[in-house]
Tab-separated table of C-alpha atoms in Angstrom:
chain	number	residue	atom	x	y	z
A	19	GLY	CA	59.896	107.891	113.437
A	20	THR	CA	62.156	107.361	116.235
A	21	ASP	CA	65.581	108.444	116.578
A	22	THR	CA	68.100	105.351	116.461
A	23	ALA	CA	71.390	106.805	116.104
A	24	ALA	CA	72.583	106.074	119.422
A	25	ALA	CA	71.610	102.188	118.394
A	26	ASN	CA	73.572	103.064	115.304
A	27	ALA	CA	76.624	104.404	116.821
A	28	LEU	CA	80.237	103.530	115.510
A	29	ASP	CA	81.725	102.328	118.931
A	30	ASP	CA	84.456	99.741	117.695
A	31	TYR	CA	87.262	101.736	116.080
A	32	GLU	CA	90.641	100.289	116.176
A	33	GLU	CA	93.895	100.072	114.323
A	34	GLY	CA	97.072	98.737	115.322
A	35	THR	CA	100.134	96.295	114.332
A	36	TRP	CA	100.042	92.662	113.601
A	37	THR	CA	102.996	89.857	113.447
A	38	PRO	CA	102.672	87.856	110.121
A	39	THR	CA	103.761	84.385	109.837
A	40	MET	CA	105.086	82.111	106.916
A	41	LYS	CA	105.387	78.379	106.957
A	42	SER	CA	104.689	75.538	104.831
A	43	ASP	CA	101.621	73.016	105.168
A	44	GLY	CA	103.224	70.484	103.831
A	45	SER	CA	106.040	69.921	105.840
A	46	ASN	CA	105.081	72.683	108.299
A	47	THR	CA	108.307	74.507	108.082
A	48	SER	CA	108.530	78.066	109.784
A	49	MET	CA	110.088	80.406	107.593
A	50	THR	CA	112.364	83.377	108.918
A	51	ILE	CA	110.502	86.808	107.510
A	52	GLN	CA	111.124	90.477	107.480
A	53	VAL	CA	108.448	92.548	108.400
A	54	ASP	CA	108.169	96.068	106.899
A	55	VAL	CA	104.017	97.159	107.001
A	56	ALA	CA	101.910	94.588	109.020
A	57	THR	CA	99.141	96.938	109.890
A	58	TYR	CA	94.872	96.655	110.491
A	59	THR	CA	91.985	98.647	110.929
A	60	LYS	CA	89.078	96.754	112.628
A	61	ILE	CA	85.672	98.597	112.170
A	62	GLY	CA	82.925	96.651	114.105
A	63	ARG	CA	83.617	93.059	112.503
A	64	LEU	CA	85.043	94.159	109.827
A	65	VAL	CA	88.969	94.275	109.868
A	66	TYR	CA	91.220	95.217	107.022
A	67	VAL	CA	95.523	94.278	107.077
A	68	ARG	CA	97.766	94.895	104.503
A	69	TYR	CA	101.338	94.069	104.733
A	70	GLN	CA	104.778	93.801	102.770
A	71	ILE	CA	107.167	90.846	103.903
A	72	LYS	CA	110.495	89.288	102.409
A	73	ARG	CA	111.556	86.072	102.988
A	74	ASN	CA	115.010	86.173	104.987
A	75	ASP	CA	116.328	83.084	105.831
A	76	GLY	CA	119.171	82.221	103.551
A	77	GLY	CA	117.374	80.729	100.941
A	78	THR	CA	116.405	77.239	102.832
A	79	HIS	CA	114.110	75.665	100.448
A	80	SER	CA	113.877	72.427	102.633
A	81	GLY	CA	109.774	73.047	102.890
A	82	THR	CA	107.018	71.068	100.595
A	83	GLY	CA	103.614	71.376	100.368
A	84	ASN	CA	101.683	75.327	100.022
A	85	LEU	CA	102.851	78.664	101.471
A	86	VAL	CA	100.552	79.682	104.461
A	87	MET	CA	100.357	83.152	106.409
A	88	GLY	CA	98.908	83.271	109.730
A	89	GLY	CA	99.101	85.444	112.904
A	90	PHE	CA	96.376	87.507	111.597
A	91	PRO	CA	95.096	89.839	114.545
A	92	PHE	CA	91.512	88.105	114.368
A	93	THR	CA	89.882	84.961	113.825
A	94	GLY	CA	87.941	85.521	111.166
A	95	ALA	CA	84.182	84.242	110.771
A	96	SER	CA	84.378	82.011	107.645
A	97	THR	CA	86.419	81.792	104.104
A	98	GLN	CA	87.069	84.962	102.685
A	99	THR	CA	89.552	86.581	100.044
A	100	GLY	CA	91.770	89.509	99.366
A	101	VAL	CA	94.584	90.378	97.093
A	102	PHE	CA	98.323	89.697	96.959
A	103	TRP	CA	101.233	89.600	94.613
A	104	VAL	CA	105.042	88.179	95.140
A	105	ASP	CA	108.067	88.810	93.733
A	106	HIS	CA	109.317	85.464	93.438
A	107	ALA	CA	112.604	84.010	91.547
A	108	GLY	CA	111.375	82.007	88.255
A	109	PRO	CA	111.692	78.116	87.594
A	110	THR	CA	113.989	78.648	84.592
A	111	SER	CA	115.498	82.380	84.507
A	112	GLY	CA	116.365	83.048	88.136
A	113	LEU	CA	115.170	86.626	88.016
A	114	GLY	CA	112.030	87.580	89.611
A	115	ASP	CA	108.531	86.461	87.942
A	116	ILE	CA	105.663	88.667	89.509
A	117	VAL	CA	102.197	86.651	90.529
A	118	GLY	CA	99.149	88.265	91.799
A	119	GLY	CA	96.659	86.386	92.948
A	120	LEU	CA	93.665	85.918	95.773
A	121	HIS	CA	94.074	85.194	99.388
A	122	ASN	CA	91.402	81.959	100.379
A	123	PHE	CA	91.639	83.179	103.928
A	124	TYR	CA	90.442	80.365	106.416
A	125	SER	CA	89.806	81.626	110.088
A	126	THR	CA	92.888	82.082	111.546
A	127	GLN	CA	95.254	81.491	108.085
A	128	THR	CA	95.469	82.373	104.220
A	129	TYR	CA	96.857	80.524	101.390
A	130	PHE	CA	98.032	82.415	98.503
A	131	THR	CA	95.938	81.360	95.249
A	132	GLN	CA	97.556	81.752	91.601
A	133	PRO	CA	96.097	82.381	88.226
A	134	THR	CA	96.428	79.430	86.047
A	135	ARG	CA	99.132	80.328	83.683
A	136	LYS	CA	100.628	77.836	80.969
A	137	ASN	CA	102.282	79.752	78.771
A	138	ASN	CA	106.052	80.392	78.547
A	139	SER	CA	107.022	76.997	80.078
A	140	ASP	CA	105.862	78.118	83.510
A	141	THR	CA	105.740	75.148	85.472
A	142	GLN	CA	105.010	76.894	88.922
A	143	SER	CA	101.569	78.420	88.227
A	144	THR	CA	99.826	75.200	86.180
A	145	ALA	CA	96.478	74.025	87.554
A	146	ALA	CA	98.907	71.255	89.415
A	147	ASP	CA	99.666	74.293	91.785
A	148	ARG	CA	96.709	76.180	92.564
A	149	TYR	CA	98.905	77.884	95.973
A	150	VAL	CA	101.969	79.469	95.887
A	151	GLN	CA	104.245	76.427	97.343
A	152	HIS	CA	106.751	76.720	99.748
A	153	ASP	CA	109.759	76.503	97.794
A	154	GLN	CA	108.634	79.201	94.975
A	155	TRP	CA	108.973	82.262	97.565
A	156	THR	CA	113.043	82.994	97.209
A	157	ASN	CA	114.731	84.154	99.800
A	158	GLY	CA	114.845	87.699	99.080
A	159	ARG	CA	111.785	88.317	97.703
A	160	TRP	CA	108.673	90.594	98.521
A	161	ILE	CA	105.158	89.514	99.228
A	162	TYR	CA	102.951	92.625	99.082
A	163	GLY	CA	99.205	92.079	100.030
A	164	ALA	CA	95.847	93.485	101.273
A	165	LEU	CA	93.092	91.470	102.821
A	166	THR	CA	89.054	92.386	104.243
A	167	TYR	CA	87.853	90.294	106.624
A	168	GLU	CA	85.111	89.893	108.750
A	169	ALA	CA	85.996	88.732	112.427
A	170	SER	CA	84.244	86.016	114.169
């Protein structure tokens, strides 16, 4: 056979940081966040991002609609998924509830898909709210996540 090592050589590797943005898709309200970690690794067209962000805007809950993250380092090729967990305040207890789920990544932004739970009178993650809502992410609470996607 013919040696194809040169044709198959890994010649596209990059590491760096990125700047996450958070907003609501209902009222398009931007949110102030503290970014502790926002890194990426790109190998060929495969991009792996991870982040640790905290809402840091005084707790203003004026936005409505789904919580949306943007600012990704590269545009995605198609709808893809990753994982996250969010420490947000519960509607009745005022204490942190942990909600984990999947990202629904669309080209330049992602939604936070939460599992459907109807136990313990939890109205924040019933089927009616497939995505984490803008007002569910309480000031001072963290979202941790990672997402692998294919760049376009």
